[in-house]
């Protein structure tokens, strides 16, 4: 299994602040993903990356942005947080070579924007 | 379009009872199917997966699932539930673009 780390685990922040949610994995996986999950709801893919300098938007439109400068690191940024961004954000990665969509997840970041 | 349906939003069982969580999928090709479990405030842990071959797959924590192509189903089962199994369970289908499509989840409560 992959070791995927997300920080912070919990974040409460005011409207208008810039935030970056960190995600890193130690297995050298090329494919990484960001999901947004509202309480009691399914996961929605908001960003993914197939490797360094590769980023794509997912199925759910999001005001967040991502970058992939290093293989192990896939941070998500919100330039100006709003209450509608309150949610849980989950990061995942897919092993090398890819195993048919198999993804391993980090513990998540629960974001609350006041 | 690909989709996953988990008809049961919430299930309550007694400890020691058997469990079956339902999952139906819609996908044009041979699907890759997954069950994940999520404890409160945690990420998702992979319970089991089906890629091909034997339609009855074994997973961790005593769970198993059976792929039935004719019914487009991939139901999760456990013969005897433990209190620690209380969590949210998600079924997912893998698409040909390396993405996962998730169901809305089933919340399992276990009473002593």
CSV table of C-alpha atoms in Angstrom, one decimal:
chain,number,residue,atom,x,y,z
A,1,UNK,CA,0.0,0.0,0.0
A,2,UNK,CA,1.0,3.6,-0.6
A,3,UNK,CA,1.8,5.9,2.2
A,4,UNK,CA,-0.1,9.1,1.4
A,5,UNK,CA,0.1,12.1,3.7
A,6,UNK,CA,-2.2,15.1,3.9
A,7,UNK,CA,-1.7,18.2,6.0
A,8,UNK,CA,-3.3,19.8,7.7
A,9,UNK,CA,-5.9,17.3,8.8
A,10,UNK,CA,-8.3,20.1,10.0
A,11,UNK,CA,-8.3,23.7,8.9
A,12,UNK,CA,-10.7,26.5,10.0
A,13,UNK,CA,-10.1,29.7,8.2
A,14,UNK,CA,-11.8,33.0,7.4
A,15,UNK,CA,-13.3,34.1,4.1
A,16,UNK,CA,-10.8,35.5,1.6
A,17,UNK,CA,-7.7,33.7,2.9
A,18,UNK,CA,-5.4,31.9,0.6
A,19,UNK,CA,-4.9,28.2,1.6
A,20,UNK,CA,-2.8,25.3,0.4
A,21,UNK,CA,-3.6,21.7,1.2
A,22,UNK,CA,-0.6,19.5,1.1
A,23,UNK,CA,-0.5,15.9,-0.3
A,24,UNK,CA,2.6,13.8,-0.6
A,25,UNK,CA,3.3,10.1,-1.2
A,26,UNK,CA,6.5,8.2,-0.7
A,27,UNK,CA,6.0,5.4,-3.3
A,28,UNK,CA,7.0,7.4,-6.5
A,29,UNK,CA,3.5,7.0,-7.9
A,30,UNK,CA,2.9,8.9,-11.1
A,31,UNK,CA,-0.8,9.2,-11.0
A,32,UNK,CA,-2.4,11.4,-8.2
A,33,UNK,CA,-5.9,12.6,-7.6
A,34,UNK,CA,-7.9,15.2,-5.5
A,35,UNK,CA,-11.4,14.5,-4.5
A,36,UNK,CA,-14.0,16.7,-2.8
A,37,UNK,CA,-16.4,15.0,-0.4
A,38,UNK,CA,-19.3,16.8,1.3
A,39,UNK,CA,-20.7,15.1,4.5
A,40,UNK,CA,-22.6,12.0,3.8
A,41,UNK,CA,-22.0,12.3,0.1
A,42,UNK,CA,-20.0,10.5,-2.6
A,43,UNK,CA,-16.5,11.6,-3.7
A,44,UNK,CA,-16.2,13.9,-6.7
A,45,UNK,CA,-12.9,14.1,-8.7
A,46,UNK,CA,-11.7,17.7,-8.9
A,47,UNK,CA,-8.1,17.4,-10.2
A,48,UNK,CA,-5.7,14.7,-11.3
A,49,UNK,CA,-2.2,14.4,-12.5
A,50,UNK,CA,-0.4,11.7,-14.6
A,51,UNK,CA,3.0,12.9,-13.6
A,52,UNK,CA,5.4,15.9,-13.2
A,53,UNK,CA,4.0,19.0,-15.0
A,54,UNK,CA,0.8,17.2,-15.8
A,55,UNK,CA,-2.5,18.5,-14.2
A,56,UNK,CA,-6.1,18.1,-15.4
A,57,UNK,CA,-9.4,19.2,-14.1
A,58,UNK,CA,-11.8,16.5,-12.9
A,59,UNK,CA,-15.5,15.9,-13.3
A,60,UNK,CA,-16.6,18.4,-10.7
A,61,UNK,CA,-15.8,22.0,-11.4
A,62,UNK,CA,-13.6,23.6,-8.7
A,63,UNK,CA,-12.1,27.0,-8.0
A,64,UNK,CA,-9.1,25.3,-6.6
A,65,UNK,CA,-5.8,24.9,-8.6
A,66,UNK,CA,-3.1,22.2,-8.3
A,67,UNK,CA,0.5,21.8,-9.3
A,68,UNK,CA,2.8,18.9,-9.8
A,69,UNK,CA,6.4,20.0,-9.7
A,70,UNK,CA,7.7,16.9,-8.0
A,71,UNK,CA,6.5,13.3,-8.3
A,72,UNK,CA,5.8,13.0,-4.6
A,73,UNK,CA,4.0,16.3,-4.1
A,74,UNK,CA,0.6,17.4,-5.3
A,75,UNK,CA,-0.7,20.5,-3.4
A,76,UNK,CA,-4.1,22.0,-3.9
A,77,UNK,CA,-4.5,25.8,-3.6
A,78,UNK,CA,-7.5,28.1,-3.0
A,79,UNK,CA,-6.6,31.7,-3.7
A,80,UNK,CA,-9.5,33.1,-1.9
A,81,UNK,CA,-11.5,30.7,0.4
A,82,UNK,CA,-15.2,31.0,0.6
A,83,UNK,CA,-17.8,29.2,2.8
A,84,UNK,CA,-18.9,27.2,-0.2
A,85,UNK,CA,-15.4,25.6,-0.2
A,86,UNK,CA,-16.2,24.0,3.2
A,87,UNK,CA,-15.8,20.3,2.6
A,88,UNK,CA,-13.4,17.3,3.0
A,89,UNK,CA,-10.6,17.0,0.5
A,90,UNK,CA,-9.1,13.6,-0.2
A,91,UNK,CA,-5.9,12.9,-2.0
A,92,UNK,CA,-5.2,9.6,-3.7
A,93,UNK,CA,-2.5,7.9,-5.9
A,94,UNK,CA,-2.4,5.0,-8.3
A,95,UNK,CA,0.5,2.5,-8.1
A,96,UNK,CA,3.2,2.1,-10.8
A,97,UNK,CA,2.5,0.4,-13.1
A,98,UNK,CA,-1.2,1.4,-12.9
A,99,UNK,CA,-3.4,-1.3,-11.5
A,100,UNK,CA,-6.6,-0.7,-13.3
A,101,UNK,CA,-7.8,2.4,-11.4
A,102,UNK,CA,-6.7,1.0,-8.0
A,103,UNK,CA,-6.2,4.1,-5.8
A,104,UNK,CA,-4.9,4.5,-2.3
A,105,UNK,CA,-6.2,7.4,-0.2
A,106,UNK,CA,-4.7,9.8,2.3
A,107,UNK,CA,-6.6,10.6,5.5
A,108,UNK,CA,-8.1,13.8,4.1
A,109,UNK,CA,-8.2,17.4,5.1
A,110,UNK,CA,-11.5,18.8,6.6
A,111,UNK,CA,-11.7,22.4,5.6
A,112,UNK,CA,-14.1,24.9,7.2
A,113,UNK,CA,-14.4,28.4,5.8
A,114,UNK,CA,-16.1,30.9,8.1
B,1,UNK,CA,-22.4,7.1,-18.9
B,2,UNK,CA,-20.8,5.2,-16.1
B,3,UNK,CA,-22.6,5.3,-12.7
B,4,UNK,CA,-22.7,3.4,-9.4
B,5,UNK,CA,-25.8,3.0,-7.3
B,6,UNK,CA,-25.9,2.0,-3.7
B,7,UNK,CA,-29.6,1.7,-2.9
B,8,UNK,CA,-29.2,1.6,0.9
B,9,UNK,CA,-28.3,4.9,2.5
B,10,UNK,CA,-28.2,3.5,6.0
B,11,UNK,CA,-28.2,-0.1,7.3
B,12,UNK,CA,-28.3,-1.2,10.9
B,13,UNK,CA,-27.4,-4.7,12.0
B,14,UNK,CA,-26.7,-6.4,15.3
B,15,UNK,CA,-23.2,-7.5,16.1
B,16,UNK,CA,-22.7,-11.1,15.0
B,17,UNK,CA,-25.4,-10.9,12.3
B,18,UNK,CA,-24.6,-11.3,8.6
B,19,UNK,CA,-24.3,-8.3,6.3
B,20,UNK,CA,-24.9,-7.6,2.6
B,21,UNK,CA,-24.4,-4.1,1.1
B,22,UNK,CA,-25.7,-3.7,-2.4
B,23,UNK,CA,-24.0,-2.1,-5.3
B,24,UNK,CA,-25.2,-1.8,-8.9
B,25,UNK,CA,-23.1,-0.3,-11.7
B,26,UNK,CA,-23.6,0.9,-15.2
B,27,UNK,CA,-20.6,0.5,-17.5
B,28,UNK,CA,-20.3,-0.5,-21.1
B,29,UNK,CA,-17.2,-2.7,-20.9
B,30,UNK,CA,-15.9,-5.2,-18.4
B,31,UNK,CA,-15.7,-3.2,-15.2
B,32,UNK,CA,-13.1,-2.8,-12.6
B,33,UNK,CA,-14.9,-2.8,-9.3
B,34,UNK,CA,-13.9,-1.7,-5.8
B,35,UNK,CA,-15.2,-1.5,-2.3
B,36,UNK,CA,-13.8,1.1,0.1
B,37,UNK,CA,-14.5,1.7,3.8
B,38,UNK,CA,-14.3,5.1,5.5
B,39,UNK,CA,-14.3,5.5,9.2
B,40,UNK,CA,-15.4,8.9,10.6
B,41,UNK,CA,-12.9,11.6,9.8
B,42,UNK,CA,-10.6,9.3,7.9
B,43,UNK,CA,-9.7,8.6,4.3
B,44,UNK,CA,-10.8,5.6,2.3
B,45,UNK,CA,-9.3,2.2,2.8
B,46,UNK,CA,-9.5,-0.4,0.0
B,47,UNK,CA,-11.5,-3.5,1.2
B,48,UNK,CA,-11.3,-5.5,-2.0
B,49,UNK,CA,-11.3,-5.3,-5.8
B,50,UNK,CA,-12.4,-7.2,-8.9
B,51,UNK,CA,-10.4,-7.0,-12.1
B,52,UNK,CA,-11.2,-10.3,-13.8
B,53,UNK,CA,-11.3,-14.1,-13.1
B,54,UNK,CA,-13.1,-15.6,-10.1
B,55,UNK,CA,-16.2,-13.6,-9.6
B,56,UNK,CA,-16.1,-14.1,-5.8
B,57,UNK,CA,-13.3,-12.0,-4.3
B,58,UNK,CA,-12.0,-12.0,-0.8
B,59,UNK,CA,-10.9,-8.8,0.9
B,60,UNK,CA,-9.5,-7.7,4.2
B,61,UNK,CA,-11.4,-7.8,7.5
B,62,UNK,CA,-13.4,-10.9,6.5
B,63,UNK,CA,-15.3,-9.2,3.7
B,64,UNK,CA,-16.1,-10.7,0.3
B,65,UNK,CA,-17.9,-9.5,-2.8
B,66,UNK,CA,-19.4,-11.3,-5.7
B,67,UNK,CA,-19.5,-9.9,-9.2
B,68,UNK,CA,-22.6,-10.8,-11.2
B,69,UNK,CA,-22.4,-9.5,-14.7
B,70,UNK,CA,-26.1,-10.5,-15.5
B,71,UNK,CA,-27.3,-8.3,-12.7
B,72,UNK,CA,-24.6,-5.6,-13.0
B,73,UNK,CA,-24.0,-6.0,-9.3
B,74,UNK,CA,-21.1,-6.2,-6.9
B,75,UNK,CA,-22.5,-6.8,-3.5
B,76,UNK,CA,-20.4,-6.8,-0.4
B,77,UNK,CA,-20.9,-9.4,2.3
B,78,UNK,CA,-19.6,-10.4,5.7
B,79,UNK,CA,-20.9,-13.5,7.6
B,80,UNK,CA,-20.6,-12.0,11.1
B,81,UNK,CA,-20.4,-8.3,11.7
B,82,UNK,CA,-18.2,-6.8,14.4
B,83,UNK,CA,-18.8,-3.5,16.2
B,84,UNK,CA,-15.7,-2.1,14.6
B,85,UNK,CA,-17.2,-2.5,11.2
B,86,UNK,CA,-19.4,0.5,11.7
B,87,UNK,CA,-18.4,2.9,9.0
B,88,UNK,CA,-19.3,4.3,5.6
B,89,UNK,CA,-18.9,1.9,2.7
B,90,UNK,CA,-18.4,3.1,-0.9
B,91,UNK,CA,-18.6,1.0,-4.1
B,92,UNK,CA,-16.7,2.3,-7.1
B,93,UNK,CA,-16.2,1.4,-10.7
B,94,UNK,CA,-13.0,2.1,-12.6
B,95,UNK,CA,-13.3,3.7,-16.0
B,96,UNK,CA,-11.1,3.4,-19.1
B,97,UNK,CA,-9.7,6.8,-18.3
B,98,UNK,CA,-8.1,5.7,-15.0
B,99,UNK,CA,-10.8,7.4,-12.9
B,100,UNK,CA,-13.0,6.1,-10.3
B,101,UNK,CA,-16.8,6.7,-10.2
B,102,UNK,CA,-18.1,6.4,-6.6
B,103,UNK,CA,-21.6,5.5,-5.3
B,104,UNK,CA,-23.2,7.7,-2.6
B,105,UNK,CA,-22.2,5.3,0.1
B,106,UNK,CA,-23.9,3.2,2.7
B,107,UNK,CA,-23.6,4.0,6.4
B,108,UNK,CA,-23.4,0.9,8.5
B,109,UNK,CA,-24.4,1.0,12.2
B,110,UNK,CA,-23.8,-2.0,14.4
B,111,UNK,CA,-25.7,-2.5,17.6
B,112,UNK,CA,-24.3,-4.7,20.4
